[in-house]
Short mmCIF file of C-alpha atoms and ligand atoms in Angstrom, two decimals:
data_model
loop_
_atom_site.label_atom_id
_atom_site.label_comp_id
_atom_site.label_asym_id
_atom_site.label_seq_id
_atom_site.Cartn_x
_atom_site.Cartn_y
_atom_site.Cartn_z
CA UNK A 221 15.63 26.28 -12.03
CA UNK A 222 15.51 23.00 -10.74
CA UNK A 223 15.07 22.38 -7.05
CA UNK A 224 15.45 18.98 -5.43
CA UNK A 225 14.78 18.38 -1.59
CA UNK A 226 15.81 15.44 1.28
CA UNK A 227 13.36 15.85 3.87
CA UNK A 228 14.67 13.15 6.93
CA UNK A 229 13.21 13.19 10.10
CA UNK A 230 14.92 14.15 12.41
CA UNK A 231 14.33 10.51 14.91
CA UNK A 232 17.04 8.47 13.83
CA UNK A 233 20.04 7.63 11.94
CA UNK A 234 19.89 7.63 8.14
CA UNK A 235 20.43 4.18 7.07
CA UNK A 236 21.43 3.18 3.11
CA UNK A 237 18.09 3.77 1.98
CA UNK A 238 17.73 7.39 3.19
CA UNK A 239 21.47 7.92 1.95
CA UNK A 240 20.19 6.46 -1.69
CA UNK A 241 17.26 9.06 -1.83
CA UNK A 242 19.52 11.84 -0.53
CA UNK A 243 21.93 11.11 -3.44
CA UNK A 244 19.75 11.07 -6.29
CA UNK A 245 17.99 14.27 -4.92
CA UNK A 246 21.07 15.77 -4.56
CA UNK A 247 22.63 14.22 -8.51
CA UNK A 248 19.22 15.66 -9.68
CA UNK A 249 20.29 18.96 -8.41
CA UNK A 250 23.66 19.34 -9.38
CA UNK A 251 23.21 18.22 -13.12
CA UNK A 252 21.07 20.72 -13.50
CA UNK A 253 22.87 23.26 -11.51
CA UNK A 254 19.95 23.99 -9.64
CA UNK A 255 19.52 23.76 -5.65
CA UNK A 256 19.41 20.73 -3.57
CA UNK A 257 17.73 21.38 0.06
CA UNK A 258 18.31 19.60 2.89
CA UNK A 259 14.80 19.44 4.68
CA UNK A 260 14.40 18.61 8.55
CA UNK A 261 10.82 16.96 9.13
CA UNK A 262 10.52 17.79 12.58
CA UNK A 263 7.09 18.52 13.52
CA UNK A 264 7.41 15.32 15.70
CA UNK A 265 8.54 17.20 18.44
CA UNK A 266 8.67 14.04 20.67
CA UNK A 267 10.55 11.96 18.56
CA UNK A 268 12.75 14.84 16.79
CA UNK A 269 15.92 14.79 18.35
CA UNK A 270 18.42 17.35 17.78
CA UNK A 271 21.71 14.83 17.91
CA UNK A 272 19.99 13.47 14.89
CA UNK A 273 19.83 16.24 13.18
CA UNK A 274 23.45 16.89 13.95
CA UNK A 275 24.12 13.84 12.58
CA UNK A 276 22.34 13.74 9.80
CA UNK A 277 24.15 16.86 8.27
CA UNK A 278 27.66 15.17 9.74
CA UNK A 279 26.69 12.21 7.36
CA UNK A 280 25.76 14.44 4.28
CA UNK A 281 28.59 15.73 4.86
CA UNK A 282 31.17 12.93 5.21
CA UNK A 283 29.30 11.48 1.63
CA UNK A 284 30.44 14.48 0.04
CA UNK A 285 26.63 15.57 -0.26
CA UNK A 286 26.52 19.10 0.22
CA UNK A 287 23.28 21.15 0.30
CA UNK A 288 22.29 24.77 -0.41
CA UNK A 289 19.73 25.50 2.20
CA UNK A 290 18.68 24.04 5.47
CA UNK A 291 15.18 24.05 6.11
CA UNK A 292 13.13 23.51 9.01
CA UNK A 293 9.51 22.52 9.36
CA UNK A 294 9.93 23.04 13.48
CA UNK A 295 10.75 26.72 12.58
CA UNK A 296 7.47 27.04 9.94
CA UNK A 297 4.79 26.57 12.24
CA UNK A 298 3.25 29.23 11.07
CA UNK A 299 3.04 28.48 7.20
CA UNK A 300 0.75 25.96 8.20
CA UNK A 301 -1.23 27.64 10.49
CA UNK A 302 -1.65 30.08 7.17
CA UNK A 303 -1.76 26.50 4.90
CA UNK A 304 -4.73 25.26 7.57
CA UNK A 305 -6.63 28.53 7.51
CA UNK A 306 -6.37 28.89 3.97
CA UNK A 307 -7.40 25.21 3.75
CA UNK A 308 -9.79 25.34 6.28
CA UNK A 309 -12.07 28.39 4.52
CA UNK A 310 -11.95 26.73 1.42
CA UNK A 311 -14.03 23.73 3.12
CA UNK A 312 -11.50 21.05 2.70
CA UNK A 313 -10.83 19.99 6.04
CA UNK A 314 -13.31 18.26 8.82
CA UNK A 315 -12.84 18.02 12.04
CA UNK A 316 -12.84 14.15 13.74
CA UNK A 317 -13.54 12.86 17.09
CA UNK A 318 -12.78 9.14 17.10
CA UNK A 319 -10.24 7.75 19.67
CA UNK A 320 -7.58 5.63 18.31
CA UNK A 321 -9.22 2.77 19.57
CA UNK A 322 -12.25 3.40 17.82
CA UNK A 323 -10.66 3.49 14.49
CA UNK A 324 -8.78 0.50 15.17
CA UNK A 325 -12.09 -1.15 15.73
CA UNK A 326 -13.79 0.43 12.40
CA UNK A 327 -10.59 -0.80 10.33
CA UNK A 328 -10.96 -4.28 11.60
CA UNK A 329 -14.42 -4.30 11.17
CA UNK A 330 -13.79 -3.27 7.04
CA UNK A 331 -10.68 -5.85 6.77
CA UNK A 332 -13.35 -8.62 8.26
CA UNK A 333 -15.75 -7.96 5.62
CA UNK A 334 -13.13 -7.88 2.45
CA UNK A 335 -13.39 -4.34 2.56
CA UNK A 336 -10.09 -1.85 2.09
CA UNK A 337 -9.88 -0.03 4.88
CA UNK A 338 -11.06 3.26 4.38
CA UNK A 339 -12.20 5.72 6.68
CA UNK A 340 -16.08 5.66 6.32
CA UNK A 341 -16.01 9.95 7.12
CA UNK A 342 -18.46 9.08 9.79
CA UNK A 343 -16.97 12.56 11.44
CA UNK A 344 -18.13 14.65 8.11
CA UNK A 345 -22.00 13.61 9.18
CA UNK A 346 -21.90 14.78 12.77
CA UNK A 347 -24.22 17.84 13.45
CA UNK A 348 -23.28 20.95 15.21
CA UNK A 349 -25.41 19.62 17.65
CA UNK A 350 -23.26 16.02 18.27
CA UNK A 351 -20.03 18.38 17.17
CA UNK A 352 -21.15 20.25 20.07
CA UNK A 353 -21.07 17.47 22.68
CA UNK A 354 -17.87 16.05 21.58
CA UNK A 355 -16.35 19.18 22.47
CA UNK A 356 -18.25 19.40 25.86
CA UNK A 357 -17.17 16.14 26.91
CA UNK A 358 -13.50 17.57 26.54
CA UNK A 359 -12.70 15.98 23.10
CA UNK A 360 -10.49 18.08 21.07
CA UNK A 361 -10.49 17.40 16.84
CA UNK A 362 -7.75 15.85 15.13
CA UNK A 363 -8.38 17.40 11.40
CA UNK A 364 -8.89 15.10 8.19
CA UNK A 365 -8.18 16.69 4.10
CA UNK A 366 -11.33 15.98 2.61
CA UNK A 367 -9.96 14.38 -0.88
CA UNK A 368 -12.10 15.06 -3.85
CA UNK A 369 -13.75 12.20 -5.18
CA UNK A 370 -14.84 13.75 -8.30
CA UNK A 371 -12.17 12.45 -10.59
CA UNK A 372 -9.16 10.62 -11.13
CA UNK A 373 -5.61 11.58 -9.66
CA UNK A 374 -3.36 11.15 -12.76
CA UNK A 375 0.28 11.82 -12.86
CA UNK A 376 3.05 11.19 -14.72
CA UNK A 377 6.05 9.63 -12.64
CA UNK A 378 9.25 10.04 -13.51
CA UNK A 379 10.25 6.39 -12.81
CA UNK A 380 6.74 4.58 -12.77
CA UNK A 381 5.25 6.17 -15.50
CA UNK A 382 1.94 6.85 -15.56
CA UNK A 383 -0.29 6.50 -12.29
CA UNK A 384 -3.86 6.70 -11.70
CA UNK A 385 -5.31 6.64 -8.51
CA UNK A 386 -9.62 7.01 -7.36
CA UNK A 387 -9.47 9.12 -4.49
CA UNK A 388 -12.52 7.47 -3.40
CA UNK A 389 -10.21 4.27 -2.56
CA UNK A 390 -8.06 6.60 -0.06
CA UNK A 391 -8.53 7.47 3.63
CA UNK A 392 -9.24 11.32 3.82
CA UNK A 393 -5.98 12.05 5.79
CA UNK A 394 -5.45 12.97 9.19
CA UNK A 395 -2.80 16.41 9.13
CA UNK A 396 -3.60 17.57 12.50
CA UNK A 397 -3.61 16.15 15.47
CA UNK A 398 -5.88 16.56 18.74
CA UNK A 399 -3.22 18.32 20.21
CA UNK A 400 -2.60 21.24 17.47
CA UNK A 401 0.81 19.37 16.20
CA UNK A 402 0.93 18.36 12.41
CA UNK A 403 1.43 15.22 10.86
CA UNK A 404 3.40 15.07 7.96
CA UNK A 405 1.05 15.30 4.61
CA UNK A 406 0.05 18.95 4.97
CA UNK A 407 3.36 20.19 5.89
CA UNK A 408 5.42 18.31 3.51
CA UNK A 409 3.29 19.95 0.59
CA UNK A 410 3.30 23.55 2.00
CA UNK A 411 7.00 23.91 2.00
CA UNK A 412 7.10 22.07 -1.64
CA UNK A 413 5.41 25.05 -2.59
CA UNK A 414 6.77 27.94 -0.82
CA UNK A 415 10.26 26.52 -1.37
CA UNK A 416 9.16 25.99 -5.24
CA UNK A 417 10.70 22.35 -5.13
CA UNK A 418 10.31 21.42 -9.12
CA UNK A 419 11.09 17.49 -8.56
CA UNK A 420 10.24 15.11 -5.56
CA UNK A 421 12.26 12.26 -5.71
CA UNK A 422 11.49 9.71 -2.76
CA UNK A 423 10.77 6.20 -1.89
CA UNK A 424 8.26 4.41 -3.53
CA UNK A 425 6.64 3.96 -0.14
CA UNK A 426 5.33 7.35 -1.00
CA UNK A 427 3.23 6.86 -3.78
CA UNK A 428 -0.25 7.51 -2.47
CA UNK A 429 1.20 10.33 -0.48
CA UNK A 430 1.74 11.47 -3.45
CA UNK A 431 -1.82 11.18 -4.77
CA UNK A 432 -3.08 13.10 -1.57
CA UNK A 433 -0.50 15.61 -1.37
CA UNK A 434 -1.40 16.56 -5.32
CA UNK A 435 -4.78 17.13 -4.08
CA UNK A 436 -3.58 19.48 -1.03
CA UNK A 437 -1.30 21.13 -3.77
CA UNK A 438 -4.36 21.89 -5.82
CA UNK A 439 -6.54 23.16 -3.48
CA UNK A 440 -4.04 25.43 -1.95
CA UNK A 441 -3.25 27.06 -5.09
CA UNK A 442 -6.86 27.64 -5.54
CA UNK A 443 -6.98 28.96 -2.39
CA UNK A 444 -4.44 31.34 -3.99
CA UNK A 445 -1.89 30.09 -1.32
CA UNK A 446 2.33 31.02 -1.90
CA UNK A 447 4.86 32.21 0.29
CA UNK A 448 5.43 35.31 -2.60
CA UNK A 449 3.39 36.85 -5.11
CA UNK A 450 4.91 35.41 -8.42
CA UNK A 451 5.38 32.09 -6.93
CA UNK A 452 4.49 29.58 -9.79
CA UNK A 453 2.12 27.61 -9.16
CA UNK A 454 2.89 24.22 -10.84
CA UNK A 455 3.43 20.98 -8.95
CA UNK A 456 6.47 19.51 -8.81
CA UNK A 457 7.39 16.28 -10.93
CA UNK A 458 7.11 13.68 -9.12
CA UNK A 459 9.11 10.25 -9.01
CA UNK A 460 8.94 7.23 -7.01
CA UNK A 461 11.93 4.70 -6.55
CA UNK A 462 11.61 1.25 -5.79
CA UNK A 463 12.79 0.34 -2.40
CA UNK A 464 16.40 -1.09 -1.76
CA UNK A 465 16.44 -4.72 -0.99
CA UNK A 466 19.41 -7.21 0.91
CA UNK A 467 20.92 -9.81 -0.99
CA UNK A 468 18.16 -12.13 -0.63
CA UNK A 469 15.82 -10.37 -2.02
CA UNK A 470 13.79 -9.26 1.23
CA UNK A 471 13.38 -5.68 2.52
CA UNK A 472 16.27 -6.75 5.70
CA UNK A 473 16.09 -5.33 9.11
CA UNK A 474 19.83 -4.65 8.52
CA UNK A 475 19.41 -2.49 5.85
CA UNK A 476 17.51 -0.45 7.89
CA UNK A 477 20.29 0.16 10.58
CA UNK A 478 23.11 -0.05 8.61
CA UNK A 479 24.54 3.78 8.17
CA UNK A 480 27.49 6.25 7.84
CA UNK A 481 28.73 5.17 11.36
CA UNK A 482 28.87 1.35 10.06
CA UNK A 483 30.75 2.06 6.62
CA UNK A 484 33.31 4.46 8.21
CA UNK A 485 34.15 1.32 10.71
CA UNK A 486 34.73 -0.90 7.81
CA UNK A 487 36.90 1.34 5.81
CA UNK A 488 34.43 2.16 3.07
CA UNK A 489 35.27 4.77 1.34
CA UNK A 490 32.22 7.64 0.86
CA UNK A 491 32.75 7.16 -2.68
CA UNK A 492 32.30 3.69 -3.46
CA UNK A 493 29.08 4.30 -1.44
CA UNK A 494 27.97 6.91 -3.96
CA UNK A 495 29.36 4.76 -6.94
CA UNK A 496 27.26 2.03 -5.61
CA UNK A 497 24.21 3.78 -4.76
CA UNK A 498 23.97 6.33 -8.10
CA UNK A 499 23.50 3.22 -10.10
CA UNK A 500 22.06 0.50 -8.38
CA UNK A 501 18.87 -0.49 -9.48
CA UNK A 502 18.98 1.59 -13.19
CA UNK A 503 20.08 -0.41 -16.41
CA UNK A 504 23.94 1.31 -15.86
CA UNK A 505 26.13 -1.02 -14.77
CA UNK A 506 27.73 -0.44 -10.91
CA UNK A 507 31.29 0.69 -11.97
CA UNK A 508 34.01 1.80 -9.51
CA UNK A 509 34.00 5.05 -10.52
CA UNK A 510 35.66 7.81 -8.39
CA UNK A 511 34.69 10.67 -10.54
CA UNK A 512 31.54 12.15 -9.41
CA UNK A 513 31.07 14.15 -12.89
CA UNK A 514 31.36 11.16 -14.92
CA UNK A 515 28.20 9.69 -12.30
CA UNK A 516 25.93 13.06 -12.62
CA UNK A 517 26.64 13.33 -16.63
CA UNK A 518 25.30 9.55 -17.09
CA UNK A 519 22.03 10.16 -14.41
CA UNK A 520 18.45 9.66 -15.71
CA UNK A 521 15.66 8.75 -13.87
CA UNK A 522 14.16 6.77 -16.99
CA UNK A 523 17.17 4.23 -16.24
CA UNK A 524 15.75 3.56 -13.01
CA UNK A 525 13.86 0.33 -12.86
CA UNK A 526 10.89 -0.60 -11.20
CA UNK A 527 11.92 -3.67 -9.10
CA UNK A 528 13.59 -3.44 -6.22
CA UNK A 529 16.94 -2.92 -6.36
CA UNK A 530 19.57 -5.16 -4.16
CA UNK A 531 21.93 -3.78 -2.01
CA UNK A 532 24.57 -6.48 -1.32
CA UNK A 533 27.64 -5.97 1.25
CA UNK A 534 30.23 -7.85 -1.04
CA UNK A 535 29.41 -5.34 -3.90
CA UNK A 536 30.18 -2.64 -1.95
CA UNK A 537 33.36 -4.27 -0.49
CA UNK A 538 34.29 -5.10 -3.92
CA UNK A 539 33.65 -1.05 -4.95
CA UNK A 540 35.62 -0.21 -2.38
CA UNK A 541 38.75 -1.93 -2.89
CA UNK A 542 38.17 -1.03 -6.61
CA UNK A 543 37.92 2.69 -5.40
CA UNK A 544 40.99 2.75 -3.36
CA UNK A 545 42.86 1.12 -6.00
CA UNK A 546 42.68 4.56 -7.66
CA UNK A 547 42.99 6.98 -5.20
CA UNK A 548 45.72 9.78 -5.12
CA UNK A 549 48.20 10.08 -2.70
CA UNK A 550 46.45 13.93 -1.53
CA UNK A 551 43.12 12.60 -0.46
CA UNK A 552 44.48 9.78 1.70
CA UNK A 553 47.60 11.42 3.22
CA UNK A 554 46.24 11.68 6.57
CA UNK A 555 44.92 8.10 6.85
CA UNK A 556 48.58 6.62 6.01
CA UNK A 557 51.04 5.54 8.58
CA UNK A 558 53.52 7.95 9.52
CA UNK A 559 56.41 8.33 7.04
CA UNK A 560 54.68 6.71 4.36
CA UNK A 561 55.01 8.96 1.27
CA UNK A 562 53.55 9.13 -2.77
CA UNK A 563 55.78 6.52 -3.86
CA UNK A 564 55.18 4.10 -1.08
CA UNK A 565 51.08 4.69 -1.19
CA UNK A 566 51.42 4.05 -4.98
CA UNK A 567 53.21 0.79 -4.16
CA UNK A 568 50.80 -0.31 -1.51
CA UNK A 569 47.79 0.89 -2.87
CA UNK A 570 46.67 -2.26 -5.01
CA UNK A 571 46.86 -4.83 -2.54
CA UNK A 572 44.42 -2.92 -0.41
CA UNK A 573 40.70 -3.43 0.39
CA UNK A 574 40.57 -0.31 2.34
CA UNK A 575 42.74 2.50 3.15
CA UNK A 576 43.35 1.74 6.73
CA UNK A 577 45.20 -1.61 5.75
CA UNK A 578 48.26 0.50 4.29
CA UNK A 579 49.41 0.60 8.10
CA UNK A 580 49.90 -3.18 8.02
CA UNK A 581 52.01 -3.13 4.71
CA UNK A 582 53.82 -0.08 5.64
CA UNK A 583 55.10 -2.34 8.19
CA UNK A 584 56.87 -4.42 5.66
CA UNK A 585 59.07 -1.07 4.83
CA UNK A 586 59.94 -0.20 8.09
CA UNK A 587 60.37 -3.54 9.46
CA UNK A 588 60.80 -5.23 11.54
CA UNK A 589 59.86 -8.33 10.02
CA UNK A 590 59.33 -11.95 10.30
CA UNK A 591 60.53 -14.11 7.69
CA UNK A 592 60.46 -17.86 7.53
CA UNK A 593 63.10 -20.44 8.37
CA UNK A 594 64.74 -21.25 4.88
CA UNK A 595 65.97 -25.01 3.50
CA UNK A 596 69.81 -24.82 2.83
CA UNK A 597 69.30 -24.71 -0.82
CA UNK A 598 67.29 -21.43 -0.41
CA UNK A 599 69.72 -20.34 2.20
CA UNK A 600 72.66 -20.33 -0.58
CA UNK A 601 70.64 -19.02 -3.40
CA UNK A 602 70.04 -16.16 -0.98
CA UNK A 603 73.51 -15.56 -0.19
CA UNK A 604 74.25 -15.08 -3.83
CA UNK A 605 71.37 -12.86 -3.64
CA UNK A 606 73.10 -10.71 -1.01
CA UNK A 607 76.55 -10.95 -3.21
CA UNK A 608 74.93 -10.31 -7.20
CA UNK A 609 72.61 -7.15 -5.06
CA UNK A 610 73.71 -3.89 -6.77
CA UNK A 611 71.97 -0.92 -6.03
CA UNK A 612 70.58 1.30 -8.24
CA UNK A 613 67.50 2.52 -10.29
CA UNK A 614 65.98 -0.17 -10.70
CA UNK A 615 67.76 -2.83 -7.93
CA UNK A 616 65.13 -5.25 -8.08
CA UNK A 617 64.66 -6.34 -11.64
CA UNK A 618 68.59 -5.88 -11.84
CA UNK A 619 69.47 -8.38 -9.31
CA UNK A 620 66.21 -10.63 -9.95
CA UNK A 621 67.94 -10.85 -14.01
CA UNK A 622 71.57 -11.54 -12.46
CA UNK A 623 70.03 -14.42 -9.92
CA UNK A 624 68.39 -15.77 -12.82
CA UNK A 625 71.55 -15.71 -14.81
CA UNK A 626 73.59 -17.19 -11.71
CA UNK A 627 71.16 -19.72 -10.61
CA UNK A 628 69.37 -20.84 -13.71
CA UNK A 629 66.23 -20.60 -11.00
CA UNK A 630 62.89 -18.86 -12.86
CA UNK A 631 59.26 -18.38 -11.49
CA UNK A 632 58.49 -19.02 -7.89
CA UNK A 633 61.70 -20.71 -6.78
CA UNK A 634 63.16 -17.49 -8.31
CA UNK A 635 61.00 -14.74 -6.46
CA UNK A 636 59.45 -16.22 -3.87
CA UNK A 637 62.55 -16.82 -1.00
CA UNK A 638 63.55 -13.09 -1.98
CA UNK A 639 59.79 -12.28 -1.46
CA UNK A 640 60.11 -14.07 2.28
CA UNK A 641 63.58 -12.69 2.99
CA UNK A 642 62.67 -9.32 1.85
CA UNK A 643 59.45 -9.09 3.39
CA UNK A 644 58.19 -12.24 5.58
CA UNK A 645 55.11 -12.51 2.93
CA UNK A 646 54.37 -14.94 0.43
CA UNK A 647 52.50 -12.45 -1.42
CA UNK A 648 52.35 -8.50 -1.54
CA UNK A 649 53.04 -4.89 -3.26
CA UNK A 650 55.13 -4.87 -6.78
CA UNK A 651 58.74 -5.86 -5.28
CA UNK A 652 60.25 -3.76 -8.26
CA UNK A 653 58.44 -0.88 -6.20
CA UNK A 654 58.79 -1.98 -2.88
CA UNK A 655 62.38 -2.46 -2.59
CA UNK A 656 63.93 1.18 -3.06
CA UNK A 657 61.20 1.87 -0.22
CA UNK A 658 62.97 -0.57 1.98
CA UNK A 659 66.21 0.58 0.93
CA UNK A 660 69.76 -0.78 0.44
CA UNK A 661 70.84 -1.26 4.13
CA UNK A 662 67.94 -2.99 5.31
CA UNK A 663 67.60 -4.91 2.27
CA UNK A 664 70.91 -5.95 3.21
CA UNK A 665 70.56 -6.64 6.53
CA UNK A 666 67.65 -8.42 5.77
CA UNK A 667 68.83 -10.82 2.81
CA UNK A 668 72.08 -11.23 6.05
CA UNK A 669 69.09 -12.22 8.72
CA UNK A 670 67.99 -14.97 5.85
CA UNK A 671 71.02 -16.56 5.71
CA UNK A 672 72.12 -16.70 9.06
N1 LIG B 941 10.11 12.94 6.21
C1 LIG B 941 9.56 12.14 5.15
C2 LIG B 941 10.24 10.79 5.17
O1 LIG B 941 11.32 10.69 5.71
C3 LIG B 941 9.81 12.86 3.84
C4 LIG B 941 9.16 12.24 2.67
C5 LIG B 941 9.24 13.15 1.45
O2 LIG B 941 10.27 13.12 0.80
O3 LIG B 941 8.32 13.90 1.22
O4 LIG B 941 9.70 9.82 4.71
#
């Protein structure tokens, strides 16, 4: 069974990029009717702040993006206290004493001389003795993995291919700090395991996390570490996707704050988000398409490239009006101005951008209306309008034929004074659908106003 997770934290809003990750873990999920779990990373107690997490799952759910489980790391404290003992006895982790400051210092120091860097483990060569002292001066350990130098970390990445890392090029990691509270390495692979999560889809920011965490995988399952019994112990695939760009090409500041909140104020609809966002950056092409099945049946992670992929506004815009364009009358009834039924959303529907802007064409139906002062000639031909106007099925292309016939006008001088007269637009919804919306008495009165 396949089991995909999103793991936010919980200390802001999740902006396009989170939204992106959330959606693929969630596609990867769904196609393969397995479980999608929405993960809180909130062992930042300080930061963690519950109106995020509120909104987080408001924003999941507004994209459609429904999940089968909520987990929380606040509320699995003591998996890792189990994760650190386990850890811990098996002689992978080392307790370290240097201030902040003093690390700063030793990274500086290794960036002056060319070096990457690494921490030098200075804290592994302490003696009980010097231990000791540290502790009697009041210094509490933060806690350090100790990565295994002995060989390569190889794995095979779903998007990236194949990846090689020498551990001896990585910082053993800090997962504990000073003051008992976790940072997020050790965690983050403890509930991949107990929650027997077979595919970690993230940001490509997290590619040596993934290197270390495969290394805290394996030595927990060594230390015969699961939540249950059978639990298999396998790691999960992993794949990495390259980070979403602006238009220019740069990772943008905007992209980082630009969220649910923002594309609800605009009018986008959730879907051309997904449409967007399932496809950007793979070899598909971004089509406007509404039907979510059609999107899962055509994901595949090989599509993905590596570059980073560009997330431009006008796209999305674009999507959007393409999006609406299609949608039934049922899933926008309660956006639509009063009165306005199936035949007058069909009508209205493809000169919209976004659903909200029905409202100001609905106007056009309803009146009342503004329509332009007219030039004597147009005046008369609109009079005959008003005398040739028969209503029935079809009134429009009816009297539109007998003006024709009348007038010998064609083209624009033909439709565009009825347009104005009818209306007060130059341009606008299908008259031939419009006009038994406005109906025969206020067509009339309106083709009298013209002519007046
Ligand atoms: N909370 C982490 C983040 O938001 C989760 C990363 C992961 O998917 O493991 O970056």
């Amino acid at each position: 069974m396949t089991t995909t997770r999103f793991a936010p934290s919980p200390t802001g809003r999740l902006h396009v990029g989170n939204i992106r990750t959330a959606l693929h873990n969630w596609m990867l999920a769904r196609q393969a009717g397995g479980a999608f779990i929405l993960r809180i990373d909130d062992t930042d107690a300080e930061r963690s702040r519950e109106d995020y997490v509120e909104a987080i799952r408001a924003d999941l759910t507004w994209l459609g993006l429904e999940w089968d489980r909520e987990e929380r790391q606040s509320a699995r404290l003591d998996r890792y206290e189990a994760a650190f003992a386990a850890l811990q006895a098996a002689g992978r982790l080392y307790p370290c004493y240097e201030s902040a400051q003093e690390l700063e210092v030793k990274r500086k120091i290794a960036l002056g001389r060319g070096l990457p860097p690494i921490y030098d483990r200075a804290a592994l060569k302490l003696t009980d003795y010097e231990r000791a002292a540290r502790e009697a001066e009041g210094t509490a350990p933060h806690w350090r993995f100790l990565l295994d130098h002995g060989e390569p970390i190889a794995w095979q990445d779903g998007i990236r291919g194949s990846q090689k890392f020498d551990p001896a090029q990585l910082s053993d990691p800090v997962i504990r700090r000073a003051d008992g509270s976790w940072l997020y390495m050790m965690p983050s692979a403890v509930d991949d395991i107990d929650m027997e999560v077979t595919q970690v889809l993230r940001g490509e920011d997290h590619v040596s996390n993934t290197a270390v965490q495969i290394q805290i995988f394996t030595a927990l399952f060594a230390a015969q570490f699961a939540a249950t019994e059978g639990a298999a112990k396998m790691l999960p695939a992993f794949a990495h996707e390259a980070l979403l760009v602006g238009r220019e090409g740069k990772l943008s500041k905007r992209l980082g704050s630009l969220g649910c909140d923002a594309f609800r104020e605009r009018g986008i609809e959730p879907e051309a988000i997904i449409a967007l966002l399932a496809r950007l950056g793979t070899s598909q092409p971004v089509e406007p398409i509404a039907d979510r099945k059609v999107l899962l049946a055509g994901f595949d992670l090989s599509t993905f490239g590596r570059a980073p992929a560009k997330f431009d506004e006008e796209d999305l815009e674009r999507l959007n009006a393409a999006i609406v364009h299609q949608l039934p009358f049922p899933s926008v009834r309660d956006r639509l101005p009063a009165g306005m039924d199936e035949a007058g959303w069909l009508a209205i529907r493809p000169n919209l951008g976004h659903v909200g802007e029905a409202a100001d064409w609905w106007q056009l139906v309803t009146g009342p209306i503004t329509q332009p002062a007219f030039s004597t000639e147009d005046k008369a031909f609109l009079a005959e309008a008003a005398r040739l106007l028969v209503w029935d099925a079809n009134p429009w292309a009816l009297l539109t034929a007998a003006l024709k016939e009348a007038t010998g006008r064609k083209g624009k001088p033909l439709f565009l004074p009825l347009r104005q007269a009818l209306t007060g637009m130059d341009h606008g919804p299908d008259m031939g659908e419009l006009l038994p919306l406005i109906g025969e008495t206020a067509t009339r009165t309106r083709l009298a106003q013209a002519t007046a």
